[in-house]
Short mmCIF file of C-alpha atoms and ligand atoms in Angstrom, two decimals:
data_model
loop_
_atom_site.label_atom_id
_atom_site.label_comp_id
_atom_site.label_asym_id
_atom_site.label_seq_id
_atom_site.Cartn_x
_atom_site.Cartn_y
_atom_site.Cartn_z
CA MET N 1 -24.84 277.50 25.10
CA THR N 2 -23.62 279.83 22.74
CA THR N 3 -23.01 278.71 18.98
CA ILE N 4 -20.03 281.13 16.95
CA GLU N 5 -21.56 282.14 13.91
CA THR N 6 -19.10 281.85 11.06
CA LYS N 7 -18.88 283.69 7.75
CA ILE N 8 -19.19 280.12 5.72
CA SER N 9 -22.35 278.59 8.13
CA PRO N 10 -23.95 280.92 10.32
CA CYS N 11 -25.68 277.97 12.12
CA ARG N 12 -23.43 275.46 11.84
CA PRO N 13 -21.45 274.30 14.68
CA LEU N 14 -17.28 274.81 14.44
CA ARG N 15 -15.54 272.28 13.82
CA TRP N 16 -11.90 271.76 16.48
CA THR N 17 -9.21 269.58 16.09
CA VAL N 18 -6.54 269.29 18.63
CA PHE N 19 -3.72 267.57 18.87
CA CYS N 20 -1.69 266.68 22.01
CA VAL N 21 1.86 265.13 22.42
CA ALA N 22 2.21 264.23 26.36
CA ILE N 23 5.84 265.58 26.88
CA ASP N 24 5.57 263.82 30.18
CA ASN N 25 3.23 263.95 33.15
CA PHE N 26 -0.37 265.04 33.12
CA GLY N 27 -0.32 268.62 32.24
CA ASP N 28 -0.20 268.76 28.70
CA ILE N 29 -3.30 266.26 27.91
CA GLY N 30 -4.80 267.84 30.85
CA VAL N 31 -4.93 271.49 29.24
CA CYS N 32 -6.09 269.89 26.04
CA TRP N 33 -9.25 267.81 27.46
CA ARG N 34 -9.55 270.97 29.66
CA LEU N 35 -9.78 273.03 26.44
CA ALA N 36 -11.97 270.59 24.51
CA GLN N 37 -14.71 269.99 26.83
CA GLN N 38 -15.19 273.95 27.29
CA LEU N 39 -15.11 274.48 23.55
CA SER N 40 -18.00 271.64 23.23
CA SER N 41 -19.60 272.21 26.34
CA GLU N 42 -20.17 276.06 26.86
CA PHE N 43 -19.53 276.98 22.67
CA GLY N 44 -21.42 273.60 21.38
CA ALA N 45 -18.12 272.92 19.00
CA GLN N 46 -17.66 269.79 17.32
CA VAL N 47 -14.36 268.37 18.87
CA GLU N 48 -11.84 265.84 18.21
CA LEU N 49 -9.07 265.60 20.42
CA TRP N 50 -6.05 263.67 19.23
CA VAL N 51 -3.79 262.29 21.81
CA ASP N 52 -0.81 259.99 21.66
CA ASP N 53 -0.67 258.53 25.44
CA TRP N 54 -3.49 256.71 25.42
CA GLU N 55 -2.91 255.50 28.48
CA ALA N 56 -2.26 258.92 30.34
CA LEU N 57 -5.29 259.78 28.68
CA GLN N 58 -7.52 257.13 30.62
CA TRP N 59 -6.48 258.56 33.91
CA PHE N 60 -8.60 261.13 33.47
CA LEU N 61 -11.66 259.37 32.26
CA LYS N 62 -11.17 256.77 34.93
CA PRO N 63 -12.82 258.82 37.57
CA LEU N 64 -15.45 259.53 35.20
CA ALA N 65 -16.08 255.48 34.98
CA ARG N 66 -15.65 256.38 30.77
CA LEU N 67 -13.07 254.47 29.90
CA SER N 68 -12.80 255.05 25.57
CA GLN N 69 -11.63 253.83 22.88
CA ASP N 70 -10.34 255.20 19.67
CA GLY N 71 -13.09 257.50 18.24
CA GLU N 72 -15.48 257.36 21.20
CA SER N 73 -17.34 260.12 21.99
CA CYS N 74 -16.53 261.61 26.23
CA LEU N 75 -18.53 264.79 27.84
CA GLY N 76 -19.24 265.87 23.89
CA VAL N 77 -15.37 265.68 23.07
CA ILE N 78 -14.17 262.75 20.57
CA LEU N 79 -10.99 261.05 21.53
CA ARG N 80 -8.58 260.21 18.88
CA HIS N 81 -5.33 258.21 19.15
CA TRP N 82 -2.54 258.97 17.25
CA SER N 83 1.50 259.01 17.14
CA THR N 84 4.31 261.17 15.60
CA GLU N 85 5.30 258.72 13.82
CA ASP N 86 2.45 256.66 12.19
CA SER N 87 0.50 258.93 9.65
CA ILE N 88 -2.96 259.25 9.75
CA MET N 89 -5.49 257.70 7.32
CA PRO N 90 -5.86 259.64 3.87
CA SER N 91 -9.60 259.79 4.72
CA GLU N 92 -8.90 261.11 8.00
CA VAL N 93 -6.39 263.34 7.12
CA GLN N 94 -8.79 265.13 4.32
CA ARG N 95 -11.83 265.38 6.95
CA ILE N 96 -9.65 267.00 9.47
CA ALA N 97 -8.22 269.28 6.95
CA ALA N 98 -12.02 270.81 6.75
CA ALA N 99 -12.04 271.70 10.52
CA ASP N 100 -12.42 275.32 11.12
CA VAL N 101 -9.28 275.24 13.65
CA ILE N 102 -6.42 273.17 14.43
CA VAL N 103 -4.72 273.49 17.25
CA GLU N 104 -0.99 271.49 17.75
CA ALA N 105 -0.86 271.58 21.47
CA PHE N 106 3.18 272.70 23.03
CA ALA N 107 4.64 272.57 19.59
CA CYS N 108 3.15 269.24 18.70
CA GLU N 109 4.15 269.12 14.99
CA LEU N 110 1.38 268.15 13.19
CA PRO N 111 1.19 265.07 10.58
CA VAL N 112 2.86 266.47 6.94
CA GLY N 113 0.35 265.00 5.39
CA LEU N 114 -2.41 266.87 7.18
CA VAL N 115 -0.30 269.99 6.42
CA GLU N 116 0.32 269.54 2.80
CA ALA N 117 -4.14 268.88 2.88
CA MET N 118 -4.59 272.34 4.51
CA SER N 119 -2.37 273.96 2.04
CA LEU N 120 -4.58 272.34 -0.59
CA SER N 121 -8.06 272.92 0.79
CA LYS N 122 -10.58 276.01 -0.38
CA GLN N 123 -10.47 277.19 3.10
CA PRO N 124 -8.10 275.96 5.00
CA PRO N 125 -8.14 275.74 8.49
CA LEU N 126 -7.01 278.62 11.41
CA TRP N 127 -3.72 276.86 12.39
CA LEU N 128 -2.80 277.68 15.97
CA ASN N 129 -0.14 276.31 18.46
CA LEU N 130 -0.80 277.18 21.48
CA GLU N 131 2.04 276.70 23.87
CA TYR N 132 2.73 276.82 27.58
CA LEU N 133 2.28 279.35 29.95
CA SER N 134 4.53 282.15 31.39
CA ALA N 135 3.71 285.46 32.69
CA GLN N 136 7.35 286.55 31.18
CA ASP N 137 7.14 289.65 29.36
CA TRP N 138 8.14 288.29 25.99
CA VAL N 139 5.09 286.54 26.13
CA ARG N 140 3.12 289.59 24.95
CA ASP N 141 5.49 290.37 22.10
CA CYS N 142 5.03 287.09 20.54
CA HIS N 143 1.26 285.74 21.40
CA LEU N 144 -0.55 285.57 17.94
CA LEU N 145 2.50 286.07 15.65
CA PRO N 146 2.41 284.88 12.48
CA SER N 147 4.64 281.79 11.34
CA PRO N 148 4.34 280.92 7.54
CA GLN N 149 4.78 277.53 6.73
CA GLY N 150 5.70 275.83 3.42
CA GLY N 151 2.30 273.54 2.34
CA GLY N 152 4.28 271.13 -0.18
CA ALA N 153 2.21 271.15 -3.18
CA GLY N 154 -0.07 273.89 -1.81
CA ARG N 155 -0.47 277.73 -0.66
CA THR N 156 1.78 278.84 1.96
CA LEU N 157 -0.18 278.13 5.48
CA GLN N 158 0.35 280.62 8.73
CA LYS N 159 0.56 279.16 11.76
CA PHE N 160 0.00 280.94 14.86
CA PHE N 161 1.55 281.00 17.91
CA TYR N 162 -1.13 281.21 20.68
CA PHE N 163 0.11 282.58 24.18
CA PRO N 164 -1.83 282.01 27.40
CA GLY N 165 -0.81 284.73 30.16
CA PHE N 166 -2.13 286.52 32.75
CA VAL N 167 -2.00 289.97 31.18
CA GLU N 168 -3.52 291.59 28.85
CA GLY N 169 -2.10 291.25 25.23
CA THR N 170 -1.86 287.51 26.23
CA GLY N 171 -4.11 284.55 25.41
CA GLY N 172 -5.45 284.30 28.79
CA LEU N 173 -6.24 281.46 30.91
CA LEU N 174 -8.77 278.73 30.56
CA ARG N 175 -11.13 279.01 32.57
CA GLU N 176 -14.79 277.47 32.20
CA ALA N 177 -18.12 279.88 33.02
CA GLY N 178 -19.32 279.34 36.59
CA VAL N 179 -15.49 278.24 37.53
CA ILE N 180 -15.55 281.08 40.65
CA MET N 181 -19.16 280.42 41.51
CA GLN N 182 -18.61 276.63 42.28
CA HIS N 183 -15.50 277.49 44.71
CA GLU N 184 -17.39 280.22 46.15
CA HIS N 185 -20.25 277.33 46.78
CA TRP N 186 -17.91 274.81 47.93
CA GLN N 187 -16.46 277.46 50.68
CA GLN N 188 -19.70 278.21 51.91
CA ASP N 189 -19.98 275.77 53.77
CA LEU N 190 -16.38 274.55 54.68
CA ALA N 191 -17.12 272.46 57.71
CA SER N 192 -20.19 269.74 56.18
CA GLN N 193 -17.88 269.97 52.53
CA ARG N 194 -14.82 268.78 54.32
CA ALA N 195 -16.41 266.00 56.33
CA ALA N 196 -18.82 264.94 53.01
CA LEU N 197 -14.85 264.80 51.30
CA LEU N 198 -13.78 262.41 54.11
CA VAL N 199 -17.18 259.99 53.48
CA LYS N 200 -16.32 260.84 49.49
CA TYR N 201 -12.84 258.97 50.00
CA ALA N 202 -13.50 256.59 53.12
CA LEU N 203 -11.16 258.69 55.35
CA PRO N 204 -12.01 258.66 59.34
CA PRO N 205 -13.98 261.76 60.59
CA GLU N 206 -11.56 262.11 63.12
CA LEU N 207 -9.28 263.28 61.08
CA LEU N 208 -11.22 266.97 61.24
CA ALA N 209 -11.64 266.40 64.74
CA LEU N 210 -8.24 268.40 65.54
CA PRO N 211 -8.98 271.69 66.76
CA ASP N 212 -7.56 274.27 64.16
CA VAL N 213 -6.00 271.56 62.04
CA LEU N 214 -4.55 272.77 58.71
CA LEU N 215 -5.72 271.35 55.54
CA LEU N 216 -3.52 270.70 52.71
CA SER N 217 -2.80 268.98 48.98
CA LEU N 218 0.28 268.35 47.94
CA PHE N 219 0.51 267.33 44.26
CA THR N 220 4.40 268.13 43.60
CA TYR N 221 7.56 266.65 41.72
CA GLU N 222 10.01 264.63 43.97
CA SER N 223 12.30 266.39 45.83
CA PRO N 224 14.28 266.77 48.57
CA ALA N 225 12.32 270.15 49.60
CA VAL N 226 9.02 267.63 50.26
CA LEU N 227 10.96 266.22 52.52
CA SER N 228 12.01 269.28 54.68
CA LEU N 229 8.44 270.43 54.57
CA LEU N 230 6.91 267.09 55.76
CA ASP N 231 9.35 267.02 58.63
CA ALA N 232 8.29 270.69 59.31
CA LEU N 233 4.79 269.61 60.27
CA ILE N 234 5.47 266.28 61.36
CA GLU N 235 7.63 268.55 64.30
CA SER N 236 5.03 271.39 64.21
CA PRO N 237 2.66 271.88 67.61
CA LEU N 238 0.05 272.66 65.07
CA PRO N 239 -2.06 269.71 63.42
CA THR N 240 -1.81 269.18 60.06
CA LEU N 241 -4.16 267.15 57.44
CA CYS N 242 -2.11 266.56 54.67
CA PHE N 243 -4.29 264.91 51.37
CA VAL N 244 -1.92 263.51 48.74
CA PRO N 245 -3.31 262.57 45.48
CA HIS N 246 -1.98 259.35 43.77
CA GLY N 247 1.64 260.42 41.81
CA ARG N 248 5.12 261.80 42.05
CA SER N 249 4.69 263.16 45.75
CA LEU N 250 4.05 259.56 47.62
CA GLU N 251 7.36 258.67 47.03
CA GLU N 252 8.71 261.66 49.34
CA VAL N 253 6.10 260.12 51.01
CA ALA N 254 6.94 256.82 51.46
CA ARG N 255 11.03 258.25 52.34
CA CYS N 256 9.36 260.26 55.34
CA PHE N 257 7.81 257.41 56.86
CA GLY N 258 10.36 254.93 55.91
CA LEU N 259 8.15 252.91 53.73
CA SER N 260 9.71 250.48 51.06
CA ASP N 261 6.29 250.88 48.24
CA LEU N 262 4.35 253.68 47.77
CA PRO N 263 1.34 254.11 50.31
CA ALA N 264 -1.68 253.06 48.49
CA VAL N 265 -4.98 255.19 47.81
CA GLY N 266 -7.38 255.18 51.21
CA SER N 267 -4.33 254.84 53.51
CA VAL N 268 -3.79 257.43 56.66
CA LEU N 269 -0.15 257.58 58.41
CA LYS N 270 0.35 259.43 60.99
CA LYS N 271 3.43 260.60 62.90
CA GLY N 272 4.08 263.62 65.14
CA SER N 273 1.33 266.30 64.18
CA LEU N 274 0.78 265.40 60.80
CA SER N 275 -1.79 263.29 59.48
CA ILE N 276 -1.61 262.34 55.42
CA ALA N 277 -4.64 261.07 53.46
CA VAL N 278 -3.55 259.49 50.08
CA LEU N 279 -6.54 259.80 47.69
CA PRO N 280 -6.98 258.39 44.33
CA PHE N 281 -6.44 260.62 40.77
CA MET N 282 -9.55 262.73 40.72
CA SER N 283 -11.44 263.53 37.92
CA GLN N 284 -10.36 267.49 37.41
CA ALA N 285 -13.65 268.57 39.15
CA GLU N 286 -12.96 266.63 41.91
CA TYR N 287 -9.41 268.11 42.25
CA ASP N 288 -10.46 271.75 42.16
CA GLN N 289 -13.00 270.39 45.29
CA LEU N 290 -10.44 269.52 47.11
CA LEU N 291 -8.16 272.49 46.16
CA SER N 292 -11.15 274.81 47.16
CA LEU N 293 -11.21 273.18 50.39
CA CYS N 294 -8.08 273.61 51.50
CA ASP N 295 -6.11 276.35 53.46
CA CYS N 296 -3.64 275.65 50.85
CA ASN N 297 -2.22 274.04 48.22
CA PHE N 298 1.18 272.57 47.33
CA VAL N 299 0.31 272.52 43.27
CA ARG N 300 2.74 272.08 39.93
CA GLY N 301 3.30 272.37 36.14
CA GLU N 302 1.02 273.97 34.78
CA ASP N 303 -3.21 273.79 35.27
CA SER N 304 -2.80 272.64 38.83
CA PHE N 305 -1.01 275.94 39.52
CA VAL N 306 -3.80 277.88 37.57
CA ARG N 307 -6.75 275.44 39.20
CA ALA N 308 -4.90 276.41 42.88
CA GLN N 309 -5.34 280.09 41.64
CA TYR N 310 -9.21 279.96 40.91
CA ALA N 311 -9.52 278.22 44.47
CA GLY N 312 -8.97 281.43 45.88
CA ARG N 313 -6.56 279.65 48.40
CA PRO N 314 -2.92 280.46 49.48
CA LEU N 315 -0.51 277.89 47.16
CA VAL N 316 2.79 276.98 46.78
CA TRP N 317 4.07 276.28 42.84
CA HIS N 318 6.10 273.63 41.91
CA ILE N 319 7.46 274.62 38.71
CA TYR N 320 7.90 272.36 35.83
CA PRO N 321 12.19 272.09 36.07
CA GLN N 322 14.03 273.12 33.02
CA THR N 323 17.31 272.91 32.18
CA ASP N 324 19.87 275.87 32.93
CA ASP N 325 17.12 277.03 35.52
CA VAL N 326 15.40 278.94 32.88
CA HIS N 327 12.25 277.91 35.11
CA MET N 328 13.39 280.11 37.91
CA ASP N 329 12.67 282.91 35.90
CA LYS N 330 9.78 281.90 34.89
CA LEU N 331 8.91 281.92 38.48
CA ALA N 332 10.25 284.79 39.40
CA ALA N 333 8.29 286.88 36.47
CA PHE N 334 4.59 285.05 38.01
CA LEU N 335 5.54 286.40 41.76
CA ALA N 336 6.25 289.54 40.75
CA LEU N 337 2.90 290.02 39.57
CA TYR N 338 0.95 287.57 42.08
CA SER N 339 3.09 289.23 45.10
CA GLY N 340 3.71 292.13 46.64
CA GLU N 341 6.00 293.65 49.21
CA SER N 342 4.71 292.60 52.74
CA ALA N 343 5.67 290.04 55.28
CA ALA N 344 3.44 287.63 53.76
CA ASP N 345 4.99 288.00 50.42
CA ALA N 346 8.08 287.84 52.13
CA ALA N 347 7.67 284.81 53.57
CA LEU N 348 5.74 283.14 50.85
CA LYS N 349 8.74 284.69 48.11
CA SER N 350 11.40 282.59 50.23
CA PHE N 351 9.58 279.85 50.43
CA TRP N 352 8.53 279.35 46.91
CA GLN N 353 12.42 280.43 46.09
CA ASN N 354 13.47 277.47 48.16
CA TRP N 355 10.92 275.10 47.33
CA ASN N 356 11.79 275.55 43.71
CA GLN N 357 16.08 274.93 43.93
CA GLY N 358 15.16 271.53 46.17
CA GLU N 359 16.50 273.32 49.50
CA ASP N 360 15.49 272.37 53.02
CA CYS N 361 12.10 274.56 53.51
CA ARG N 362 11.47 273.42 57.31
CA ASP N 363 12.68 276.92 59.16
CA LEU N 364 10.69 278.81 56.11
CA TRP N 365 7.17 276.48 56.62
CA HIS N 366 7.15 278.16 60.53
CA TYR N 367 7.92 281.17 59.06
CA LEU N 368 5.20 280.99 55.99
CA ARG N 369 2.36 279.21 58.23
CA PRO N 370 1.36 282.11 60.23
CA GLN N 371 1.28 284.07 57.24
CA LEU N 372 -1.49 282.21 55.43
CA PRO N 373 -4.48 283.96 56.95
CA SER N 374 -2.73 287.20 54.87
CA LEU N 375 -1.69 285.00 52.26
CA GLN N 376 -5.64 283.91 51.96
CA ILE N 377 -6.31 287.63 51.48
CA GLN N 378 -4.19 288.26 48.70
CA ALA N 379 -5.11 284.91 47.25
CA ARG N 380 -8.81 285.92 46.99
CA ARG N 381 -7.91 289.20 45.55
CA TRP N 382 -5.89 287.57 42.70
CA GLN N 383 -8.52 285.05 42.09
CA GLN N 384 -11.00 287.82 41.38
CA GLN N 385 -8.43 289.75 39.19
CA MET N 386 -8.13 286.54 36.93
CA ALA N 387 -12.29 286.16 37.19
CA GLU N 388 -12.71 289.97 35.71
CA LYS N 389 -10.49 288.92 32.47
CA PRO N 390 -11.75 287.43 29.38
CA ASP N 391 -11.01 283.80 29.67
CA LEU N 392 -8.60 281.78 26.55
CA VAL N 393 -11.17 280.17 24.80
CA THR N 394 -13.21 283.37 24.79
CA ASN N 395 -10.23 285.19 23.23
CA LEU N 396 -9.63 282.30 21.01
CA LEU N 397 -12.99 282.38 19.33
CA ALA N 398 -12.66 286.73 18.77
CA PHE N 399 -9.30 285.45 17.17
CA TYR N 400 -10.67 282.75 15.14
CA ARG N 401 -14.04 285.83 14.21
CA ALA N 402 -11.25 288.37 13.30
CA GLN N 403 -9.26 286.14 11.28
CA ARG N 404 -12.18 285.00 9.14
CA GLU N 405 -13.53 288.23 8.82
CA SER N 406 -10.14 289.68 7.40
CA MET N 407 -9.94 286.46 4.50
CA PRO N 408 -11.86 287.58 1.13
CA ALA N 409 -15.06 286.34 0.95
O1 TRH L 501 1.10 266.75 35.51
P1 TRH L 501 2.15 267.91 35.45
O2 TRH L 501 3.68 268.49 36.26
O3 TRH L 501 2.08 268.71 34.12
C1 TRH L 501 2.86 269.22 32.85
C2 TRH L 501 3.90 268.24 32.23
O4 TRH L 501 5.04 267.74 32.87
C3 TRH L 501 4.34 269.12 30.93
O5 TRH L 501 4.78 268.29 29.74
C4 TRH L 501 5.01 270.72 31.62
O6 TRH L 501 4.93 270.90 30.24
C5 TRH L 501 4.11 271.38 32.08
O7 TRH L 501 3.73 270.40 33.44
C6 TRH L 501 4.16 272.88 32.29
O8 TRH L 501 1.03 269.58 36.51
P2 TRH L 501 -0.26 269.78 35.40
O9 TRH L 501 -0.28 270.80 34.54
O10 TRH L 501 -0.49 270.57 36.60
O11 TRH L 501 -1.04 268.88 35.01
C7 TRH L 501 -1.70 268.16 36.22
C8 TRH L 501 -3.10 267.61 35.59
O12 TRH L 501 -3.86 266.59 36.18
C9 TRH L 501 -3.98 268.81 35.56
O13 TRH L 501 -5.22 268.95 34.83
C10 TRH L 501 -4.63 268.00 37.33
C11 TRH L 501 -4.95 267.35 36.38
N1 TRH L 501 -5.55 266.73 38.07
C12 TRH L 501 -6.48 265.64 37.83
O14 TRH L 501 -7.20 265.79 37.40
N2 TRH L 501 -6.79 264.89 39.48
C13 TRH L 501 -5.94 264.76 40.52
O15 TRH L 501 -6.59 263.99 41.03
C14 TRH L 501 -4.55 265.54 40.39
C15 TRH L 501 -3.92 265.36 41.56
C16 TRH L 501 -4.05 266.17 38.66
#
């Protein structure tokens, strides 16, 4: 464990407070929960994570069998419940204002009273706005830009924009130490790891019996494109086993199989060449393992998208849809970094385009599937490339140190 030294007190652990508002789905909390755990477990920081959507947080804790009450600690992180409307208790405000670093995730806006207390503090915390991930060029220009904030009665504070990213000049990606080694370990003996996965989720071992069965994981938003993929898998002459964790993709599965209710966790559905196994919402570590063991992963949003890259497997990204198709520019920016000019790349690009425009992907899947071995090599190359870059927390801590050193003693 590395303890980051500070000018203030060289031996004490740093105090971090992370504020998160869940806009929707799981990604906002997923990212903050990951960040908080890494700060605590790898850098010995004291971390408080304030989350507005307590129920959404429990989805992450349930697989760890650790449902938490406000103020309890889980995996070294103190979990707190807040709401943007209610102010935080004055006694809490003073304590939080004395943190070393305060992160407002995804521009969630700190309580006014806290900002005031920070501006009055002798040494205000480093204040960061952790932004959404994008591969677009402008990210480099905006990363670490300061934004002066009036502190009411106190001094003007600087808030810094912190942009994650894939290239130098950005904040990097969240990546715990050892995550790539972990994938290598899982992938060393694929057959037995896959068999153990079925046992773990009480699924019939015959699901793996068909020769050359292709393993997929499906974690997407609802879309007619998902339905067209399922149709393609059904009609294909080659067998597929598709794992669907609890979530929105099950809507399309139910539609495809003509079910009036969503299939329950543990269900196995079969049609044509397709078998579907419904999994529970797993812990983040268990989900990583699933990504590692599948031949191709359909992922979405931000965090599952990054985790699929660490798994070193071909992936299809269902990007979070935004108004005016802004997300399509984001998609193109990532593809420009990730893919090249080969036939496999062309198949991947066409698939991602149609997938994200909700178009029919049936024929495109039949074109993509034979390209998976080439895409596997490329995915592995990209995994190694990402693994060589400093991770987001390491970069954050370097920025913290630089800021503190630049301050008058
Ligand atoms: O859930 P997402 O769609 O999240 C987000 C949010 O919608 C957010 O508002 C939006 O801005 C952002 O996307 C771009 O997808 P994401 O980011 O992949 O988050 C899912 C999290 O859930 C991630 O941390 C992985 C985790 N997860 C598990 O822990 N267990 C599971 O079984 C599964 C399927 C996922």
